[in-house]
mmCIF file of C-alpha atoms in Angstrom:
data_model
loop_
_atom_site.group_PDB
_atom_site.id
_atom_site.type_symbol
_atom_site.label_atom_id
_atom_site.label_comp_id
_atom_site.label_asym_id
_atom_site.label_seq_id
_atom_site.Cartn_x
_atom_site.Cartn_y
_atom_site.Cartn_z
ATOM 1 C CA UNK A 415 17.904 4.492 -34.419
ATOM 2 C CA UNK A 416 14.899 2.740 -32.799
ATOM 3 C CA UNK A 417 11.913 4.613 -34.141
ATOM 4 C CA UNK A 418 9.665 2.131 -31.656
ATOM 5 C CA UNK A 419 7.254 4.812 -29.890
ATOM 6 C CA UNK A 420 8.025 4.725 -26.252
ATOM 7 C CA UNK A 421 5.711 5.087 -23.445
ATOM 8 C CA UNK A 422 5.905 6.758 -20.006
ATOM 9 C CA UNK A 423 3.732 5.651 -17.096
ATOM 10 C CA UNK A 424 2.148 8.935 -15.484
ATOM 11 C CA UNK A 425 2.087 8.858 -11.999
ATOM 12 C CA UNK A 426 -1.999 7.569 -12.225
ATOM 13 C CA UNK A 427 -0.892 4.951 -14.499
ATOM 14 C CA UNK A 428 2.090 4.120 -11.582
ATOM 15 C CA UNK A 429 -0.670 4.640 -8.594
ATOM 16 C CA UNK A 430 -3.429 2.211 -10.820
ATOM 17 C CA UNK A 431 -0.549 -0.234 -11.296
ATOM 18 C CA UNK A 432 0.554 -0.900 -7.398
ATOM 19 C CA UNK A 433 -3.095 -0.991 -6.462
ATOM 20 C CA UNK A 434 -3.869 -3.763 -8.911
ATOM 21 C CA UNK A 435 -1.043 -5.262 -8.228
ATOM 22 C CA UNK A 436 -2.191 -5.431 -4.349
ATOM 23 C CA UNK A 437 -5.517 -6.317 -5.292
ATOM 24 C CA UNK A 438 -4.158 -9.245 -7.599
ATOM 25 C CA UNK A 439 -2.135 -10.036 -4.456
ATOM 26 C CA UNK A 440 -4.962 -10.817 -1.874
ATOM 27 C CA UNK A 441 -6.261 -13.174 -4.601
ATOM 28 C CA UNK A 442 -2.979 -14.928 -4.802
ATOM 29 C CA UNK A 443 -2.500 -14.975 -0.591
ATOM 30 C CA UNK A 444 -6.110 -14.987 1.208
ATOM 31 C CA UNK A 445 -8.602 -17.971 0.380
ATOM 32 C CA UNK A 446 -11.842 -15.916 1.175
ATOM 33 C CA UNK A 447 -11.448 -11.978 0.997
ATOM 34 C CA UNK A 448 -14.228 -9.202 0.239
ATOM 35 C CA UNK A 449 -13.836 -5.463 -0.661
ATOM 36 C CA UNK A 450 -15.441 -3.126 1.790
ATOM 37 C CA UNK A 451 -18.323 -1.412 0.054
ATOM 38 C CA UNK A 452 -19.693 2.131 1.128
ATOM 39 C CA UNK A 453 -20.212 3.627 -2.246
ATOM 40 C CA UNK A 454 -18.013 6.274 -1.581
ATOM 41 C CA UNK A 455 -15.834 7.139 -3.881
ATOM 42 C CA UNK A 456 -12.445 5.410 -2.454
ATOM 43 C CA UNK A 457 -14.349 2.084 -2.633
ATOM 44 C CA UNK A 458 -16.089 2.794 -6.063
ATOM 45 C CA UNK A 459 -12.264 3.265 -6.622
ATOM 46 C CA UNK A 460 -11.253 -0.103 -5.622
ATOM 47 C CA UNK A 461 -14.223 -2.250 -7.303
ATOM 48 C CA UNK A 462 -13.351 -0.025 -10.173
ATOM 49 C CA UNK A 463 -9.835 -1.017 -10.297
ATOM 50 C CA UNK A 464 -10.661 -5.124 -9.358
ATOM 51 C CA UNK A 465 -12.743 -4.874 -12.214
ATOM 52 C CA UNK A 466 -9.693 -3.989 -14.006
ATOM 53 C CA UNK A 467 -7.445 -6.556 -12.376
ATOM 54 C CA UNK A 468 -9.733 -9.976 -13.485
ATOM 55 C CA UNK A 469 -11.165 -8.751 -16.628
ATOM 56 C CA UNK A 470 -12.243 -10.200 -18.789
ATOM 57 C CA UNK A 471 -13.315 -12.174 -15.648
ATOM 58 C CA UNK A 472 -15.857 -11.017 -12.908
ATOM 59 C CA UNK A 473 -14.205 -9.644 -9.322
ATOM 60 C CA UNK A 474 -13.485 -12.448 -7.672
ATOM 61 C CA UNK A 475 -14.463 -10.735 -4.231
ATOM 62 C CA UNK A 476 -18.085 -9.986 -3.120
ATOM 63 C CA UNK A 477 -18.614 -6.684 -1.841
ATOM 64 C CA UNK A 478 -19.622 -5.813 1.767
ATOM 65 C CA UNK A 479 -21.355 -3.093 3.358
ATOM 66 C CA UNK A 480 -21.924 -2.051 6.770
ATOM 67 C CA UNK A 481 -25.101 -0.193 6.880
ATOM 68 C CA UNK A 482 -25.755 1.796 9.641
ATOM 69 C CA UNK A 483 -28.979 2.825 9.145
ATOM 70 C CA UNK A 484 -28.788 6.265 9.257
ATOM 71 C CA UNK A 485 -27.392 6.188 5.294
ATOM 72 C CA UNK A 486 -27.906 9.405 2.915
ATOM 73 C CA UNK A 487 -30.838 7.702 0.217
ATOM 74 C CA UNK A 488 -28.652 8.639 -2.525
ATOM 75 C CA UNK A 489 -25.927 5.878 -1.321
ATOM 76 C CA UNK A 490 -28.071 3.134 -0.895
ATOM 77 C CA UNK A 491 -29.913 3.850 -4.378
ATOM 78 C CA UNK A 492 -26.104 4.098 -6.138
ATOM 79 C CA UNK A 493 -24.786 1.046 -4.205
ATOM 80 C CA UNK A 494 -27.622 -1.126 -5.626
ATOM 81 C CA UNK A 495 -27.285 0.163 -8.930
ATOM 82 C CA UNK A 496 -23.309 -0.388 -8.769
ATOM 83 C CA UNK A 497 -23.567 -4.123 -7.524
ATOM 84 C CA UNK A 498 -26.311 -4.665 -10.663
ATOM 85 C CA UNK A 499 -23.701 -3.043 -12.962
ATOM 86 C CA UNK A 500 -20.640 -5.095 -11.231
ATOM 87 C CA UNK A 501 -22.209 -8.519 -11.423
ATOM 88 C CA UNK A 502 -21.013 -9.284 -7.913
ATOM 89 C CA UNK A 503 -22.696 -10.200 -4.502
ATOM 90 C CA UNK A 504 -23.456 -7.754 -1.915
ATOM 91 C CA UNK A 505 -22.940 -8.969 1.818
ATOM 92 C CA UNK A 506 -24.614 -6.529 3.912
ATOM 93 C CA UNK A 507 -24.268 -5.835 7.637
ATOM 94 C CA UNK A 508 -26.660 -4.006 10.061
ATOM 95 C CA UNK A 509 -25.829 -2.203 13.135
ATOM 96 C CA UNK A 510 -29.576 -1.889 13.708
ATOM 97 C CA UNK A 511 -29.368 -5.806 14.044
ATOM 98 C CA UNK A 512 -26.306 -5.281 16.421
ATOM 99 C CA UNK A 513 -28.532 -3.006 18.155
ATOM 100 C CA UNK A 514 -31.862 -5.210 18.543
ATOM 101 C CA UNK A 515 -29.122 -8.336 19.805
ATOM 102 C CA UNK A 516 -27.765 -6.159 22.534
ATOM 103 C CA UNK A 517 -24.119 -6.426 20.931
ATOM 104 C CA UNK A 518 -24.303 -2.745 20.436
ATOM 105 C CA UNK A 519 -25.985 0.163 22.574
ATOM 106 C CA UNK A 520 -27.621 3.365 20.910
ATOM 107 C CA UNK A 521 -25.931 6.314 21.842
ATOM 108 C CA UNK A 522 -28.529 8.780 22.756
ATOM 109 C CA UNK A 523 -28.146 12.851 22.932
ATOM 110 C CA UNK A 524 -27.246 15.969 20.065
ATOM 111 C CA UNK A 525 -24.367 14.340 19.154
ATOM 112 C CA UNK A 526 -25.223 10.706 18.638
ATOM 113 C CA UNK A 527 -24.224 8.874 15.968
ATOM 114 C CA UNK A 528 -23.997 4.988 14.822
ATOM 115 C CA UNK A 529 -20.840 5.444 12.944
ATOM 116 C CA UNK A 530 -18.703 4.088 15.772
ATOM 117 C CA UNK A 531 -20.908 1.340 16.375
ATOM 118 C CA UNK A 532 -19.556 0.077 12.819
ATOM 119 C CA UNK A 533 -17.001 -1.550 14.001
ATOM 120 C CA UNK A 534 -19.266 -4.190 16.471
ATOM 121 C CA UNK A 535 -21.214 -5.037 13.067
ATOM 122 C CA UNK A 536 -18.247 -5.363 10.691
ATOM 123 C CA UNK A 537 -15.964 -7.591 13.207
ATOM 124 C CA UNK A 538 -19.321 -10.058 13.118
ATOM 125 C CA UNK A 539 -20.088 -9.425 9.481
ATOM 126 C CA UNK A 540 -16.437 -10.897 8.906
ATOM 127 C CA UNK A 541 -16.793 -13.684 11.640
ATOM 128 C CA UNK A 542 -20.267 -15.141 10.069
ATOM 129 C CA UNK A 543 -18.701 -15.155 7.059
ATOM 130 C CA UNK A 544 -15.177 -15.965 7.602
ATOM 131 C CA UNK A 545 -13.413 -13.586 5.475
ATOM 132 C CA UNK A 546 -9.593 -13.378 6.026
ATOM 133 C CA UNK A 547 -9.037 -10.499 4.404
ATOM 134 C CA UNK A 548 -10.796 -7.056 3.142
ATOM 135 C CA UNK A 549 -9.966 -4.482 0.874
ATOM 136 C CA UNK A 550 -10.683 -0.893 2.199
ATOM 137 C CA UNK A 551 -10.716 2.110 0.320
ATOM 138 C CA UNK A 552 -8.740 3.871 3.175
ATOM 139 C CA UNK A 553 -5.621 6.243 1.920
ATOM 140 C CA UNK A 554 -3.049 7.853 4.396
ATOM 141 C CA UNK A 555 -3.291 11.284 3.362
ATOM 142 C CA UNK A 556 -7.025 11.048 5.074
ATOM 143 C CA UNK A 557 -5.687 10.689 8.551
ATOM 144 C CA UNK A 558 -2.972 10.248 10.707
ATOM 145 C CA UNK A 559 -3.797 7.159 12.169
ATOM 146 C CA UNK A 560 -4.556 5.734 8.806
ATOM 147 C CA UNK A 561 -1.052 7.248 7.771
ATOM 148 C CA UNK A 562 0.333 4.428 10.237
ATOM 149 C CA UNK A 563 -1.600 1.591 8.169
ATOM 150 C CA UNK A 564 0.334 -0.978 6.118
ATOM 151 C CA UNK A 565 -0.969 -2.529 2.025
ATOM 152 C CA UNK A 566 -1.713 -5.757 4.271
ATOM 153 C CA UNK A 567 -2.862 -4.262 7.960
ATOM 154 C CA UNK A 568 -2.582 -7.266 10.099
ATOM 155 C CA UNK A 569 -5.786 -7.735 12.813
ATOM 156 C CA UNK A 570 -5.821 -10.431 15.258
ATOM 157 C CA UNK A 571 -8.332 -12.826 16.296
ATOM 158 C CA UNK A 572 -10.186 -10.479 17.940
ATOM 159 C CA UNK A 573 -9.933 -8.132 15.187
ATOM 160 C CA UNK A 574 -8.004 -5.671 16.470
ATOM 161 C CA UNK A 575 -4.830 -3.665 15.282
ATOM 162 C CA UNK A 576 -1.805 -2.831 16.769
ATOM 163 C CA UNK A 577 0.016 0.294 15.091
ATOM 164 C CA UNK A 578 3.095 -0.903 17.297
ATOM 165 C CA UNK A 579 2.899 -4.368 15.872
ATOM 166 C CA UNK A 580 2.660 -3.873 11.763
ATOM 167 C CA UNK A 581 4.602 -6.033 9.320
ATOM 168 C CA UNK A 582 7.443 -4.413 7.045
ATOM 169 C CA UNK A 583 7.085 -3.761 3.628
ATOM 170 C CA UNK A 584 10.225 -3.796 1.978
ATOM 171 C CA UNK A 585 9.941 -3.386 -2.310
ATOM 172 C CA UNK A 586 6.468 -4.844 -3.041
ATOM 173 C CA UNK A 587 6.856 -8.358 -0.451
ATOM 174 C CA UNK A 588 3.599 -7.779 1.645
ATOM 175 C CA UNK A 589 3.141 -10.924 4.360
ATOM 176 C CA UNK A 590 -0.352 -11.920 4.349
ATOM 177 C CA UNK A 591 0.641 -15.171 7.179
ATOM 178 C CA UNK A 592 -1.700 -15.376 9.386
ATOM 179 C CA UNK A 593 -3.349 -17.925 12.440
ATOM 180 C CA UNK A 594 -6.317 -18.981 12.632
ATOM 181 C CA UNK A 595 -8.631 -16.667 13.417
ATOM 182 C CA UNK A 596 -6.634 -13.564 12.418
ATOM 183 C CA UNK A 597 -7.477 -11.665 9.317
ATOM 184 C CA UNK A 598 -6.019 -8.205 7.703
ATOM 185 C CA UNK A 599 -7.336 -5.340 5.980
ATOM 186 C CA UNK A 600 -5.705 -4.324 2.890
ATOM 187 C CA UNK A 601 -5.451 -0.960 1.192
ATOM 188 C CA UNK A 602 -4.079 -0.711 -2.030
ATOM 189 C CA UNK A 603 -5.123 3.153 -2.331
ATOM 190 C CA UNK A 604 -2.492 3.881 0.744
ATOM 191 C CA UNK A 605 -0.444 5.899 -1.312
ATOM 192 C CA UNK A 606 -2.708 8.094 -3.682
ATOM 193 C CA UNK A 607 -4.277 12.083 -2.622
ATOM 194 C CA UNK A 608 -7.907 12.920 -2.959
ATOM 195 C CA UNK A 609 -6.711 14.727 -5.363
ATOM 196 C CA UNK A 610 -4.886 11.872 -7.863
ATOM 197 C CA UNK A 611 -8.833 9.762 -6.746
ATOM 198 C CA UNK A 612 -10.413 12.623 -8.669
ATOM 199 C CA UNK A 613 -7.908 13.044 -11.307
ATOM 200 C CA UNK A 614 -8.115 9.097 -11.797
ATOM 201 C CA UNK A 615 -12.341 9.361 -11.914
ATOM 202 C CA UNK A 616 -12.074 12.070 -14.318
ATOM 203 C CA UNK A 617 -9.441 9.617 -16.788
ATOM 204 C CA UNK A 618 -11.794 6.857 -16.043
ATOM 205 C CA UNK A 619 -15.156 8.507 -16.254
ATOM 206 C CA UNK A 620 -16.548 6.630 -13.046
ATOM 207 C CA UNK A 621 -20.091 7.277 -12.281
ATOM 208 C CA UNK A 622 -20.328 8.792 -7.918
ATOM 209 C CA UNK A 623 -23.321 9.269 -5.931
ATOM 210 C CA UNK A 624 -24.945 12.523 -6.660
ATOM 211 C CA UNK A 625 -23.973 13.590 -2.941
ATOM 212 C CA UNK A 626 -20.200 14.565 -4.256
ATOM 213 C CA UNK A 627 -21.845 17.231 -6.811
ATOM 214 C CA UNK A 628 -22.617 20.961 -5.273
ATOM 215 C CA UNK A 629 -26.811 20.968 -5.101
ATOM 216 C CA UNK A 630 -28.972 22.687 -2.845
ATOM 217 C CA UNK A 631 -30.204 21.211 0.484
ATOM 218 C CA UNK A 632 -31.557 21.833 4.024
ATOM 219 C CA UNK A 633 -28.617 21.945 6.233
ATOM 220 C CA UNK A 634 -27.938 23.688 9.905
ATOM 221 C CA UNK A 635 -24.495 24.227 11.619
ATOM 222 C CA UNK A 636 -23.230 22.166 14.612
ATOM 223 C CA UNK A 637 -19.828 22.699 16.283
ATOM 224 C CA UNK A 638 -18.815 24.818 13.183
ATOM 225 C CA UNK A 639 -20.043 21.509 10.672
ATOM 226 C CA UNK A 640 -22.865 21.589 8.309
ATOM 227 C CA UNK A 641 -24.945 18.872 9.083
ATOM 228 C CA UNK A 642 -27.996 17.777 7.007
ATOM 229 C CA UNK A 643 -31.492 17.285 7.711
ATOM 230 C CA UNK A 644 -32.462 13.997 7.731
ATOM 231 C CA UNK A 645 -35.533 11.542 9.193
ATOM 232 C CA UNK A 646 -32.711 10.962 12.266
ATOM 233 C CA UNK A 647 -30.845 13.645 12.536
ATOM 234 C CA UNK A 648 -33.055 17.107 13.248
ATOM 235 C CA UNK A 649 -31.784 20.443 14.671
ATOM 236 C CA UNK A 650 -32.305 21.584 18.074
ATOM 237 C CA UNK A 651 -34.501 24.742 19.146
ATOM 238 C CA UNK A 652 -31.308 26.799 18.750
ATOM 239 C CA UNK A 653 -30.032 25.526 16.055
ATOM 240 C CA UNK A 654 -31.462 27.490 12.767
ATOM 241 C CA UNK A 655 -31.871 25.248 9.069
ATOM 242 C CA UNK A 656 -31.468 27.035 6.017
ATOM 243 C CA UNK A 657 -31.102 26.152 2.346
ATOM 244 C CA UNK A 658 -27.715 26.239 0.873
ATOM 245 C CA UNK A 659 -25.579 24.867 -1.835
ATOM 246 C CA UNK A 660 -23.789 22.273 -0.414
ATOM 247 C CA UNK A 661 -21.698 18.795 -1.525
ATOM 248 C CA UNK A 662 -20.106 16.081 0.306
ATOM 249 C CA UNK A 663 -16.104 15.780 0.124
ATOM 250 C CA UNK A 664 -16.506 12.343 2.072
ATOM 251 C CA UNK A 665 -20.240 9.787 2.283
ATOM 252 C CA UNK A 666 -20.447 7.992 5.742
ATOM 253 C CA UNK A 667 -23.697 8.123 8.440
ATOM 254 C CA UNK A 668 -25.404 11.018 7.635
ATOM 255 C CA UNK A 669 -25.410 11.636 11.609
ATOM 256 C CA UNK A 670 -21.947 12.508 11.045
ATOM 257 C CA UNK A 671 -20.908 13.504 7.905
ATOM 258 C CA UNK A 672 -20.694 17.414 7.489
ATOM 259 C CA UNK A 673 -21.296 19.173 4.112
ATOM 260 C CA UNK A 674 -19.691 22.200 2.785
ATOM 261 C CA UNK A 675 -20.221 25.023 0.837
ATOM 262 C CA UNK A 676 -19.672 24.634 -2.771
ATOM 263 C CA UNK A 677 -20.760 25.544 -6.281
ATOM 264 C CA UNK A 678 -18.531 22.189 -7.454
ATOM 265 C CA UNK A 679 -21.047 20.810 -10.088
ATOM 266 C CA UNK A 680 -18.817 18.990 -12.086
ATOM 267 C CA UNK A 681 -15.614 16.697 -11.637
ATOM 268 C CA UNK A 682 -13.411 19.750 -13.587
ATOM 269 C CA UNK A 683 -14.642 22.183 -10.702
ATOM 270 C CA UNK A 684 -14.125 19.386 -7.639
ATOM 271 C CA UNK A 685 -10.725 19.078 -9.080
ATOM 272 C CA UNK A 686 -10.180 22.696 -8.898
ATOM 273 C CA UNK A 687 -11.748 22.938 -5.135
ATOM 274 C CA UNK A 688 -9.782 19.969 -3.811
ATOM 275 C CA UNK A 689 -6.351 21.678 -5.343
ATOM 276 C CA UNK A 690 -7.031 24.663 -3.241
ATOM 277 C CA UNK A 691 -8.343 23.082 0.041
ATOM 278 C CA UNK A 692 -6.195 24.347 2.990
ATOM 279 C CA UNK A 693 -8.551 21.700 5.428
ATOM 280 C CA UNK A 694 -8.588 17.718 4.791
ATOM 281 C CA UNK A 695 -11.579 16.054 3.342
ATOM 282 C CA UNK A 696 -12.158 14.462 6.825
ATOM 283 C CA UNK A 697 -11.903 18.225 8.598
ATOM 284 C CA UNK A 698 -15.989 17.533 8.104
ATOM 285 C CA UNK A 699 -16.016 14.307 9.874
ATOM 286 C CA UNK A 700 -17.804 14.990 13.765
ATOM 287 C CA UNK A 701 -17.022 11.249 14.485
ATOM 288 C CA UNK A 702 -12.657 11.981 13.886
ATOM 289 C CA UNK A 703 -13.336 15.438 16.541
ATOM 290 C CA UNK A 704 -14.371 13.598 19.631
ATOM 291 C CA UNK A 705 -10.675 13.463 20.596
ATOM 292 C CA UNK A 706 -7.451 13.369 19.891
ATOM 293 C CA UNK A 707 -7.115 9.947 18.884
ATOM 294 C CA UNK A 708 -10.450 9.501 17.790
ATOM 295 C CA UNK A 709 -9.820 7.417 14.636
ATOM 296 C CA UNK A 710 -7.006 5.543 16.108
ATOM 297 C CA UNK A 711 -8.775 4.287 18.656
ATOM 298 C CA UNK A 712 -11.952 3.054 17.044
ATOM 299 C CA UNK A 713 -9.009 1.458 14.180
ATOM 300 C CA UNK A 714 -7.843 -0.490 17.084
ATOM 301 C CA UNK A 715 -11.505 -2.089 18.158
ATOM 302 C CA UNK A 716 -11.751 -3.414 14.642
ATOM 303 C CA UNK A 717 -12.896 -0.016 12.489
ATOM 304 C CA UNK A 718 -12.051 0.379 8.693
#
């Protein structure tokens, strides 16, 4: 009898293993890749689990963020502490720069946000820099255009993608061939749940912007959203702010990004909350309601 103790993968240990395995693959295929950096928690997940590819050796990939300017302080304080703690380079990329070099216009009015604009600043941000591939945090349970994504997301030289045009995937073969010019996104979190990313941060004990945790804060409702104040976003005469306890299921421009109501304080209780949820984490998101298509479309121009 073989008295050897055997093991069984669990399906985190299964989900950690393919995305490493991606991750280890765009080091093997691309010459120049970067992991896109928001410090939200799907791309704390990935430096988190690049760390864990290369140790004992540093992440091979620098991390980039598009900053939009209209940022919660809380993410920008945790994104420089994370890059400290990493060891790695931060690339970062301004739409306010876009902005001042006429290559992107200010949308003006209640609803106006930058987050769109992203895409202008990221397509240049990978230009200048000539990446050829990036790492996204981006899972397919978040929305059904990202559903449609590939682990290697083929763009082409003018960074677009073509949901019509995407490479198979048979076993684990992923095609990173590309021409000059082209580049793709990869996402090697396609096929986890929010809920297995906060079941994995609870096994891993990864620190997350306070913004995910249920605290109090100065908030007012817009088309059914909490939105909170901020130095650019303010309420209208009819619109009333109050104080409630709120926390962020997703962190993107503030100008966008609604809160809801929660007493979630720890990761135990967001566990809990996100097992019960009847409305996806991106039901908050004001940019994904301006049509049908919303997030498909702006994929297409070159968005994460």
């Amino acid at each position: 009898m073989d008295k050897r103790a055997s093991y069984t993968l669990d399906h985190l240990d299964q989900l950690e293993a393919e995305a490493m395995f991606v991750i280890r693959e765009v080091a093997a295929q691309f010459e120049n890749a970067a992991i896109l950096f928001s410090a939200g928690k799907d791309s704390i997940l990935c430096a988190h689990l690049a760390a864990k590819a290369f140790w004992p050796s540093k992440i091979p990939f620098p991390l980039v963020h598009i900053d939009t300017g209209h940022n919660f302080p809380e993410t920008i304080a945790f994104r420089d502490v994370a890059i400290s703690r990493l060891g790695v380079r931060l690339v970062v990329g301004s739409v306010q720069t876009s902005i001042d070099e006429g290559k992107a216009e200010e949308e003006t009015g209640a609803g106006a946000s930058r987050n769109a604009l992203q895409s202008i600043t990221l397509l240049d941000t990978i230009e200048a820099h000539g990446f050829d591939a990036c790492i996204g945090g981006a899972r397919r349970d978040e929305e059904k255009a990202r559903a449609k994504e590939r682990f290697f997301s083929h763009r082409d030289e003018f960074g677009q993608w073509d949901p019509k045009n995407q490479r198979p995937e048979l076993w684990t073969l992923f095609n990173g061939r590309k021409k000059h010019g082209e580049n793709f996104r990869v996402f090697p979190l396609s096929n986890w749940t929010e809920l297995d990313v906060w079941q994995y941060i609870k096994r891993e004990g990864l620190e997350l912007p306070s913004l995910y945790f249920a605290h109090e804060r100065p908030v007012f409702e817009r088309e059914g959203m909490l939105l909170a104040v901020t130095d650019f976003l303010k309420p209208t005469d009819k619109e009333t702010v109050e104080t409630r306890r709120v926390r962020f299921r997703t962190i993107g421009d503030a100008t966008c990004t609604g809160a809801v109501v929660s007493d979630a304080a720890t990761v135990e209780d967001i566990i809990a909350e996100v097992a019960a949820a009847r409305i996806t984490e991106r039901g908050g998101r004001a940019d994904d309601r301006r049509s049908e298509a919303a997030m498909e479309d702006r994929k297409k121009q070159g968005y994460f």
